[in-house]
């Protein structure tokens, strides 16, 4: 004829049946252990009833759901564009310009029997502007590769 904790909570909340209330009254009159247990539950129940229920902020649920929907949207990750085709195009243009410059400086077909004269090529190499351009291009290429392969992975950590 024991009463469970849930039934005691029903009594304290005022939703117990008549039969349960009768059993409760009998146990209160006859059983001291039940009296102590019920007093403990009753004091806890009153403390919880006196405790102020916190209210949420205005439109809290709506704001939370809006943010939740934003977070749940799939994030579009764009694949970085490869500029390899652009670099290849520039390299091919430079190569074509050098080939045209060499062909323009070559001796005519009639004088091919004679030994080739590479003086035009050596003159081009000795020009200070060409050497400076090539050095600058190599330095920029080295900085670009160093940035891509060393600095970016290092600073991502």
Coordinates of C-alpha atoms in Angstrom, one line a residue, residues 7-128:
X7 CA 1.8 9.9 -6.9
X8 CA 3.1 12.1 -4.1
X9 CA 3.8 14.8 -6.7
X10 CA 0.3 14.4 -8.1
X11 CA -1.0 15.0 -4.5
X12 CA 1.1 18.1 -4.1
X13 CA 0.1 19.4 -7.5
X14 CA -3.6 18.8 -6.7
X15 CA -4.3 16.4 -9.5
X16 CA -4.6 13.2 -7.5
X17 CA -7.6 10.9 -7.6
X18 CA -10.0 10.4 -4.6
X19 CA -8.7 6.8 -4.0
X20 CA -5.1 8.1 -3.9
X21 CA -6.0 10.9 -1.5
X22 CA -7.7 8.4 0.9
X23 CA -4.6 6.1 0.8
X24 CA -2.4 9.2 1.5
X25 CA -4.5 10.2 4.5
X26 CA -4.3 6.7 6.0
X27 CA -0.5 6.6 5.5
X28 CA -0.1 10.0 7.0
X29 CA -1.9 8.9 10.2
X30 CA -0.2 5.5 10.5
X31 CA 3.3 5.7 9.0
X32 CA 6.0 8.0 10.5
X33 CA 8.5 7.3 7.6
X34 CA 5.9 8.3 5.1
X35 CA 5.1 11.5 7.1
X36 CA 8.8 12.5 7.0
X37 CA 9.1 11.7 3.3
X38 CA 5.9 13.7 2.5
X39 CA 7.1 16.7 4.6
X40 CA 10.4 16.7 2.7
X41 CA 8.6 16.5 -0.7
X42 CA 6.1 19.2 0.4
X43 CA 8.9 21.6 1.4
X44 CA 10.7 21.0 -1.9
X45 CA 7.5 21.5 -3.7
X46 CA 6.8 24.9 -2.0
X47 CA 10.4 26.0 -2.7
X48 CA 10.0 25.2 -6.3
X49 CA 6.6 27.0 -6.4
X50 CA 8.1 30.1 -4.8
X51 CA 10.9 30.1 -7.2
X52 CA 10.3 32.8 -9.8
X53 CA 10.1 31.4 -13.3
X54 CA 12.4 33.3 -15.7
X55 CA 10.8 34.7 -18.8
X56 CA 12.5 34.7 -22.1
X57 CA 13.2 38.0 -23.9
X58 CA 10.7 39.3 -26.4
X59 CA 10.8 37.4 -29.7
X60 CA 13.5 35.2 -28.3
X61 CA 12.2 32.1 -30.0
X62 CA 11.7 33.9 -33.3
X63 CA 15.2 35.3 -33.3
X64 CA 16.6 32.0 -32.2
X65 CA 14.8 30.2 -35.0
X66 CA 15.9 32.8 -37.6
X67 CA 19.5 32.4 -36.5
X68 CA 19.2 28.6 -36.5
X69 CA 17.9 28.6 -40.1
X70 CA 20.9 30.8 -41.1
X71 CA 23.3 28.4 -39.5
X72 CA 21.7 25.4 -41.1
X73 CA 22.0 26.8 -44.6
X74 CA 24.7 25.0 -46.5
X75 CA 27.9 27.1 -46.8
X76 CA 29.0 27.5 -50.4
X77 CA 32.7 27.1 -50.7
X78 CA 34.1 28.4 -53.9
X79 CA 37.0 26.6 -55.4
X80 CA 39.9 29.1 -55.8
X81 CA 40.5 29.9 -59.4
X82 CA 43.6 28.5 -61.0
X83 CA 45.6 31.0 -62.8
X84 CA 47.8 28.3 -64.4
X85 CA 46.3 28.9 -67.9
X86 CA 47.0 32.6 -67.6
X87 CA 50.7 31.9 -66.6
X88 CA 51.0 29.5 -69.5
X89 CA 49.6 32.1 -71.9
X90 CA 52.1 34.8 -70.7
X91 CA 55.0 32.3 -71.0
X92 CA 54.0 31.4 -74.5
X93 CA 53.7 35.1 -75.5
X94 CA 57.2 35.8 -74.1
X95 CA 58.5 32.7 -75.9
X96 CA 57.0 33.8 -79.2
X97 CA 58.5 37.3 -78.8
X98 CA 61.9 35.8 -78.2
X99 CA 61.6 33.5 -81.2
X100 CA 60.6 36.4 -83.5
X101 CA 63.4 38.5 -82.2
X102 CA 65.9 35.7 -82.8
X103 CA 64.5 35.0 -86.3
X104 CA 64.7 38.7 -87.2
X105 CA 68.3 38.9 -86.2
X106 CA 69.3 35.7 -88.0
X107 CA 71.3 36.0 -91.2
X108 CA 69.5 35.3 -94.5
X109 CA 69.1 31.8 -96.0
X110 CA 71.7 32.5 -98.7
X111 CA 74.4 32.9 -96.2
X112 CA 73.6 29.8 -94.2
X113 CA 76.5 28.0 -95.8
X114 CA 78.8 30.3 -93.9
X115 CA 79.2 29.8 -90.2
X116 CA 76.3 31.2 -88.1
X117 CA 76.8 34.6 -86.6
X118 CA 75.5 34.8 -83.1
X119 CA 76.5 38.4 -82.6
X120 CA 72.8 39.5 -82.5
X121 CA 72.1 37.0 -79.7
X122 CA 75.1 38.0 -77.8
X123 CA 74.2 41.7 -78.2
X124 CA 70.8 41.0 -76.8
X125 CA 72.3 39.3 -73.8
X126 CA 74.7 42.1 -73.2
X127 CA 71.9 44.7 -73.2
X128 CA 71.3 45.9 -69.6

